[in-house]
Every structure is written in C-alpha cells, then in structure tokens.
Amino acid sequence: MGEGTVLDTSALISWPLSELSGSMIVSSQVSELEKHSPTRADIIESLGLIISEPSIESLATISELAMETGDMTGISQTDLSLVALAHCRGATLVTDDYRMQNLAEILGMEWRGAIMDGISETWRWELKCIGCGTVYGSPESPSRNKRVLKECKNCGSVLKLRKK
Ligand SMILES: [Zn+2]
C-alpha cells in the first residue's frame, strides 16, 4: 500500500473542498484550475494541497510505457506527470481518465476513479489509418490537443486509435 493520494484535475474540480487536504497535485494543474474553477484556484493554498513534481526517472518510466501501450496518443503532459508523481511517491492515483488508469494498472499501482468506477481491464492501442490501413507508432511526447489525431502521411485519411 502506498501513502497519500494524487488527484487528477477532474477530482480537483469535483471533490468536496474538505476532502482535498493533504492530496498531491502537480503545478501545471493550478493553471488548469484557474481556467475551470477560478474560485477554487484562488483558495488552493489554503486547502492544504501539496504541489509537487515527479522524479525525472519516474517520468521517463511512465513515458516509455505510454509509448509502448499507445496511451501517449492523446494524453496530456499534466496527466503523464500525475501518473509519474503517484508512481514515484507510492501514492494512490485518483483519476477518471482511462489512459491514466491503464498505465497505473499495468504498473500495479494503486488507483481509484474520481467519480466513476474505472476500467476493469488493461489494453494496448495502435494508431491506424481508416483509409489505407497503415499502422503508426506511438508519438514520443504528449499531445498539445487531446482531440486532434494526425492525418495519414500516405493517403491523408483520418487516423483512429484501435485496441490491439
Ligand atoms: Zn492512409
């Protein structure tokens, strides 16, 4: 069993204020919170949240795994950092994001959903062109925009994630 909890942004926004104290977040979530819930962002320091960052080793481990599973496609830098933070602190990861849950489950980490139950199996993704069927490798870094997948270099069709 690990110690402490690491909260993703959905938990940070939706959980009662009284339950946030003592949980860990990463600094990039503070600016996300300012966008989605400015009143919460204003009082973040008084809530007793611990703002931390993952070790470089942990971030490298999680990045490598995310490339291998295909979860790197569509994950944000913040989400990657949160999984890495929970990993290096031995903390429980609280998230409703399936990609983050998938990575945590494969690594045998403690995790729970913020509002929903979460995944019951792990998976590997591949990025495949819906036109010519070319399979692309996972990107080496998180995407800026979660929703935009690249176009096929061969035929210009849309790429879709499929379970391997
Ligand atoms: Zn194609």
XYZ file of N, CA and C and ligand atoms in Angstrom:
493
model
N 0.829 -1.213 0.000
C 0.000 0.000 0.000
C 0.860 1.257 0.000
N 0.469 2.207 -0.805
C 1.220 3.445 -0.879
C 0.752 4.454 0.156
N 1.373 5.590 0.120
C 0.987 6.648 1.040
C 0.494 7.857 0.279
N -0.618 8.408 0.716
C -1.115 9.638 0.123
C -1.890 9.398 -1.161
N -2.446 10.475 -1.684
C -3.191 10.394 -2.929
C -2.726 11.490 -3.880
N -2.789 11.180 -5.167
C -2.507 12.159 -6.219
C -3.809 12.375 -6.991
N -4.252 13.623 -7.105
C -5.546 13.923 -7.720
C -5.385 14.440 -9.137
N -6.168 13.893 -10.077
C -6.181 14.498 -11.403
C -7.109 15.716 -11.377
N -7.149 16.453 -12.478
C -7.858 17.736 -12.460
C -9.371 17.566 -12.263
N -9.938 16.460 -12.786
C -11.378 16.266 -12.582
C -11.704 16.056 -11.107
N -10.847 15.350 -10.387
C -11.045 15.168 -8.945
C -10.859 16.502 -8.215
N -9.870 17.240 -8.670
C -9.567 18.538 -8.065
C -10.753 19.499 -8.188
N -11.476 19.379 -9.291
C -12.613 20.260 -9.534
C -13.885 19.755 -8.850
N -14.057 18.423 -8.836
C -15.358 17.902 -8.404
C -15.429 17.475 -6.939
N -14.315 17.194 -6.310
C -14.365 16.722 -4.926
C -14.717 17.845 -3.961
N -15.382 17.480 -2.855
C -15.646 18.490 -1.818
C -14.331 19.080 -1.308
N -14.344 20.366 -1.040
C -13.133 21.058 -0.587
C -12.510 20.381 0.633
N -13.368 19.878 1.508
C -12.877 19.296 2.757
C -12.075 18.017 2.540
N -12.230 17.388 1.367
C -11.511 16.133 1.116
C -10.200 16.327 0.370
N -9.899 17.567 0.005
C -8.706 17.820 -0.812
C -7.425 17.910 0.015
N -7.566 18.242 1.280
C -6.405 18.482 2.127
C -5.458 17.285 2.177
N -4.164 17.554 1.993
C -3.156 16.506 2.086
C -2.906 15.755 0.792
N -3.750 15.985 -0.227
C -3.537 15.315 -1.505
C -2.491 16.042 -2.336
N -1.847 15.290 -3.234
C -0.800 15.879 -4.068
C -1.323 16.212 -5.468
N -0.848 17.315 -6.012
C -1.122 17.692 -7.398
C 0.197 18.176 -8.016
N 0.208 18.400 -9.337
C 1.394 18.995 -9.968
C 1.097 20.456 -10.305
N 2.161 21.246 -10.453
C 1.975 22.697 -10.582
C 1.179 23.102 -11.820
N 1.285 22.312 -12.905
C 0.551 22.695 -14.118
C -0.964 22.597 -13.925
N -1.418 21.881 -12.881
C -2.858 21.811 -12.615
C -3.405 23.114 -12.051
N -2.534 23.893 -11.417
C -3.004 25.152 -10.842
C -3.522 26.066 -11.948
N -2.785 26.115 -13.080
C -3.261 26.958 -14.183
C -4.498 26.359 -14.861
N -4.600 25.019 -14.891
C -5.824 24.391 -15.429
C -7.015 24.737 -14.541
N -6.779 24.726 -13.248
C -7.842 25.035 -12.294
C -8.295 26.491 -12.434
N -7.330 27.365 -12.714
C -7.679 28.781 -12.907
C -8.659 28.957 -14.062
N -8.521 28.094 -15.088
C -9.426 28.153 -16.228
C -10.812 27.619 -15.881
N -10.860 26.459 -15.198
C -12.135 25.761 -14.995
C -12.856 26.170 -13.724
N -12.122 26.535 -12.725
C -12.743 26.819 -11.435
C -11.945 27.892 -10.686
N -12.048 29.145 -11.173
C -11.219 30.228 -10.608
C -11.377 30.414 -9.104
N -12.581 30.179 -8.595
C -12.769 30.371 -7.151
C -11.975 29.345 -6.358
N -11.878 28.126 -6.887
C -11.073 27.103 -6.238
C -9.585 27.437 -6.345
N -9.187 27.921 -7.512
C -7.782 28.259 -7.724
C -7.322 29.331 -6.727
N -8.224 30.283 -6.454
C -7.886 31.370 -5.527
C -7.550 30.863 -4.129
N -8.231 29.801 -3.720
C -8.041 29.341 -2.344
C -7.182 28.076 -2.266
N -6.508 27.745 -3.379
C -5.806 26.460 -3.446
C -4.770 26.285 -2.334
N -4.118 27.383 -1.984
C -3.089 27.264 -0.952
C -3.664 27.037 0.425
N -4.880 27.527 0.628
C -5.492 27.344 1.943
C -6.171 25.978 2.077
N -6.243 25.225 0.973
C -6.913 23.920 1.017
C -6.004 22.811 1.541
N -4.726 23.100 1.679
C -3.802 22.092 2.192
C -3.351 21.095 1.147
N -3.496 21.451 -0.128
C -2.985 20.585 -1.199
C -1.469 20.694 -1.275
N -0.830 19.602 -1.634
C 0.626 19.608 -1.759
C 0.989 19.647 -3.234
N 1.616 20.734 -3.658
C 2.017 20.865 -5.056
C 3.411 20.293 -5.216
N 3.525 19.274 -6.061
C 4.784 18.543 -6.191
C 5.066 18.222 -7.656
N 6.204 17.619 -7.926
C 6.548 17.194 -9.282
C 7.130 15.787 -9.208
N 6.944 14.993 -10.271
C 7.513 13.642 -10.278
C 9.022 13.679 -10.473
N 9.692 12.594 -10.111
C 11.121 12.485 -10.402
C 11.310 12.301 -11.904
N 12.476 12.687 -12.394
C 12.789 12.534 -13.819
C 12.759 11.058 -14.214
N 13.230 10.192 -13.307
C 13.243 8.749 -13.591
C 11.821 8.224 -13.765
N 10.937 8.648 -12.870
C 9.549 8.188 -12.931
C 8.865 8.662 -14.211
N 9.115 9.918 -14.549
C 8.523 10.477 -15.758
C 9.017 9.709 -16.996
N 10.290 9.328 -16.979
C 10.855 8.554 -18.092
C 10.206 7.171 -18.167
N 10.012 6.541 -17.011
C 9.381 5.217 -16.959
C 7.964 5.265 -17.513
N 7.191 6.264 -17.074
C 5.797 6.384 -17.499
C 5.719 6.730 -18.989
N 6.615 7.605 -19.454
C 6.623 7.988 -20.867
C 6.917 6.782 -21.755
N 7.902 5.985 -21.334
C 8.261 4.790 -22.084
C 7.085 3.822 -22.176
N 6.423 3.616 -21.038
C 5.279 2.711 -21.015
C 4.137 3.243 -21.889
N 3.906 4.560 -21.822
C 2.810 5.166 -22.594
C 3.058 5.031 -24.095
N 4.321 5.053 -24.498
C 4.643 4.849 -25.912
C 4.386 3.402 -26.304
N 4.740 2.495 -25.390
C 4.568 1.068 -25.662
C 3.085 0.695 -25.741
N 2.257 1.252 -24.867
C 0.829 0.889 -24.841
C 0.028 1.684 -25.865
N 0.595 2.785 -26.363
C -0.151 3.656 -27.262
C -0.927 4.728 -26.526
N -0.904 4.714 -25.195
C -1.619 5.737 -24.425
C -1.035 7.138 -24.621
N 0.195 7.217 -25.126
C 0.822 8.520 -25.366
C -0.001 9.364 -26.337
N -0.697 8.683 -27.267
C -1.561 9.406 -28.189
C -2.770 9.931 -27.415
N -2.823 11.219 -27.227
C -3.989 11.794 -26.570
C -3.831 12.052 -25.090
N -2.686 11.712 -24.496
C -2.500 12.023 -23.072
C -1.840 13.401 -22.975
N -2.129 14.153 -21.920
C -1.514 15.470 -21.755
C -0.261 15.361 -20.886
N 0.586 16.377 -20.976
C 1.802 16.403 -20.149
C 1.434 16.367 -18.665
N 0.363 17.067 -18.300
C -0.093 17.073 -16.903
C -0.476 15.666 -16.455
N -1.253 14.969 -17.296
C -1.695 13.611 -16.943
C -0.504 12.664 -16.781
N 0.451 12.786 -17.692
C 1.659 11.964 -17.630
C 2.426 12.234 -16.326
N 2.519 13.515 -15.968
C 3.218 13.902 -14.739
C 2.506 13.371 -13.502
N 1.172 13.358 -13.531
C 0.407 12.874 -12.384
C 0.619 11.376 -12.147
N 0.614 10.602 -13.237
C 0.863 9.163 -13.098
C 2.270 8.952 -12.540
N 3.230 9.725 -13.082
C 4.624 9.600 -12.626
C 4.775 10.017 -11.156
N 4.049 11.056 -10.759
C 4.124 11.511 -9.362
C 3.599 10.431 -8.412
N 2.452 9.863 -8.745
C 1.889 8.789 -7.916
C 2.832 7.589 -7.891
N 3.458 7.308 -9.032
C 4.386 6.178 -9.150
C 5.600 6.367 -8.251
N 6.212 7.550 -8.291
C 7.457 7.724 -7.517
C 7.189 7.937 -6.027
N 5.981 8.362 -5.671
C 5.663 8.528 -4.240
C 4.967 7.317 -3.643
N 4.637 6.344 -4.469
C 3.882 5.189 -3.974
C 2.498 5.604 -3.509
N 1.939 6.648 -4.142
C 0.632 7.173 -3.740
C -0.483 6.558 -4.588
N -1.711 6.694 -4.108
C -2.878 6.250 -4.872
C -3.251 7.325 -5.880
N -3.400 6.920 -7.139
C -3.773 7.857 -8.190
C -5.294 7.926 -8.289
N -5.855 9.132 -8.207
C -7.297 9.317 -8.348
C -7.581 9.952 -9.697
N -8.211 9.189 -10.598
C -8.475 9.707 -11.945
C -9.619 8.969 -12.616
N -10.365 9.681 -13.460
C -11.386 9.045 -14.298
C -10.883 8.874 -15.730
N -9.625 9.233 -15.977
C -9.063 9.135 -17.326
C -8.599 7.697 -17.591
N -9.167 7.084 -18.627
C -8.864 5.668 -18.905
C -7.404 5.428 -19.252
N -6.775 6.405 -19.900
C -5.371 6.216 -20.251
C -4.507 6.181 -18.990
N -4.806 7.104 -18.083
C -4.044 7.149 -16.830
C -4.297 5.884 -16.007
N -5.549 5.433 -15.983
C -5.885 4.200 -15.256
C -5.172 3.005 -15.870
N -5.125 2.974 -17.203
C -4.475 1.868 -17.909
C -2.999 1.773 -17.529
N -2.315 2.917 -17.531
C -0.890 2.942 -17.183
C -0.677 2.509 -15.735
N -1.518 3.028 -14.843
C -1.395 2.691 -13.416
C -1.636 1.198 -13.185
N -2.643 0.665 -13.869
C -2.989 -0.753 -13.695
C -1.849 -1.654 -14.181
N -1.278 -1.324 -15.338
C -0.189 -2.135 -15.890
C 1.022 -2.132 -14.946
N 1.261 -0.999 -14.282
C 2.402 -0.894 -13.361
C 2.080 -1.434 -11.969
N 0.841 -1.893 -11.772
C 0.459 -2.436 -10.472
C 0.329 -1.365 -9.397
N 0.067 -0.127 -9.822
C -0.089 0.968 -8.850
C -1.499 0.960 -8.265
N -1.639 1.560 -7.084
C -2.964 1.769 -6.506
C -3.641 2.916 -7.239
N -4.885 2.730 -7.662
C -5.613 3.841 -8.269
C -7.106 3.666 -7.983
N -7.848 4.742 -8.096
C -9.312 4.690 -7.992
C -9.902 5.786 -8.863
N -11.171 5.594 -9.254
C -11.851 6.612 -10.036
C -12.192 7.805 -9.156
N -12.288 8.987 -9.758
C -12.684 10.181 -9.001
C -14.195 10.166 -8.760
N -14.951 9.918 -9.809
C -16.408 9.872 -9.718
C -16.922 8.525 -10.219
N -16.311 8.036 -11.293
C -16.750 6.770 -11.896
C -15.915 5.598 -11.406
N -16.348 4.383 -11.759
C -15.684 3.171 -11.281
C -14.316 2.940 -11.908
N -14.200 3.203 -13.211
C -12.917 2.995 -13.860
C -12.853 1.698 -14.638
N -11.704 1.459 -15.225
C -11.543 0.329 -16.142
C -11.460 -0.992 -15.386
N -11.817 -2.082 -16.079
C -11.706 -3.403 -15.463
C -10.685 -4.265 -16.209
N -10.117 -3.735 -17.282
C -9.064 -4.457 -17.979
C -8.076 -3.446 -18.564
N -6.870 -3.936 -18.865
C -5.885 -3.046 -19.482
C -5.878 -3.279 -20.983
N -5.274 -2.373 -21.729
C -5.259 -2.515 -23.186
C -4.013 -1.894 -23.782
N -3.806 -2.250 -25.030
C -2.754 -1.623 -25.858
C -3.451 -1.037 -27.079
N -3.011 0.144 -27.458
C -3.616 0.819 -28.588
C -2.705 0.800 -29.802
N -3.286 0.862 -30.980
C -2.489 1.198 -32.150
C -3.217 2.289 -32.926
N -2.426 3.112 -33.585
C -2.951 4.236 -34.354
C -3.000 3.798 -35.817
N -4.228 3.676 -36.353
C -4.380 3.085 -37.672
C -5.151 4.019 -38.599
N -4.709 4.091 -39.859
C -5.390 4.912 -40.866
C -6.688 4.223 -41.298
N -7.795 4.989 -41.315
C -9.067 4.378 -41.722
C -9.131 4.207 -43.247
N -8.212 4.860 -43.975
C -8.194 4.746 -45.431
C -7.367 3.557 -45.891
N -6.035 3.676 -45.775
C -5.153 2.660 -46.344
C -4.709 1.617 -45.318
N -5.041 1.821 -44.053
C -4.741 0.799 -43.050
C -3.340 0.838 -42.482
N -2.560 1.859 -42.849
C -1.213 1.976 -42.297
C -1.277 2.134 -40.772
N -0.439 1.377 -40.069
C -0.381 1.488 -38.615
C 0.798 2.376 -38.230
N 0.530 3.372 -37.408
C 1.572 4.305 -36.984
C 2.014 4.003 -35.564
N 3.279 4.291 -35.266
C 3.803 4.113 -33.924
C 3.295 5.211 -33.006
N 3.450 4.993 -31.725
C 3.030 5.971 -30.742
C 3.941 7.193 -30.775
N 3.399 8.405 -30.599
C 4.266 9.578 -30.543
C 5.185 9.513 -29.324
N 6.269 10.276 -29.382
C 7.241 10.210 -28.287
C 6.960 11.197 -27.172
N 5.977 12.059 -27.387
C 5.653 13.026 -26.334
C 4.145 13.249 -26.297
N 3.671 13.839 -25.178
C 2.230 14.078 -25.055
C 1.722 15.030 -26.124
N 0.432 14.956 -26.414
C -0.121 15.849 -27.428
C -0.589 17.150 -26.792
N -0.507 18.218 -27.538
C -0.975 19.515 -27.057
C -2.492 19.531 -26.964
N -3.098 18.965 -28.012
C -4.552 18.955 -28.096
C -5.039 17.517 -28.082
N -5.802 17.168 -27.053
C -6.230 15.792 -26.853
C -7.054 15.242 -28.014
N -7.792 16.097 -28.683
C -8.789 15.579 -29.623
C -8.268 15.422 -31.048
N -7.179 16.084 -31.361
C -6.705 16.044 -32.747
C -5.662 14.955 -32.946
N -6.018 13.933 -33.716
C -5.046 12.938 -34.136
C -4.555 13.344 -35.515
N -3.323 12.939 -35.821
C -2.762 13.365 -37.105
C -3.394 12.644 -38.288
N -3.150 13.205 -39.473
C -3.609 12.574 -40.705
C -2.575 11.574 -41.198
N -3.045 10.642 -42.004
C -2.167 9.642 -42.607
C -1.202 10.318 -43.586
N 0.096 9.949 -43.465
C 1.086 10.534 -44.371
C 0.941 9.986 -45.792
N 0.406 8.792 -45.916
C 0.264 8.164 -47.238
C -0.938 8.680 -48.007
N -2.107 8.712 -47.333
C -3.325 8.989 -48.088
C -4.125 10.174 -47.549
N -3.710 10.737 -46.422
C -4.393 11.919 -45.897
C -5.678 11.631 -45.137
N -6.016 10.346 -44.981
C -7.213 9.986 -44.211
C -6.978 10.196 -42.715
N -8.066 10.098 -41.965
C -8.003 10.265 -40.516
C -7.396 9.023 -39.863
N -6.607 9.238 -38.807
C -6.075 8.113 -38.028
C -6.981 7.862 -36.825
N -7.245 6.607 -36.541
C -8.075 6.244 -35.394
C -7.311 5.307 -34.470
N -7.593 5.448 -33.175
C -6.995 4.517 -32.223
C -7.835 3.245 -32.190
N -7.153 2.116 -32.260
C -7.852 0.826 -32.144
C -7.175 0.028 -31.059
N -7.965 -0.822 -30.392
C -7.353 -1.770 -29.455
C -6.575 -2.798 -30.250
N -5.368 -3.113 -29.767
C -4.575 -4.132 -30.452
C -5.170 -5.502 -30.203
Zn -3.732 6.143 -45.042
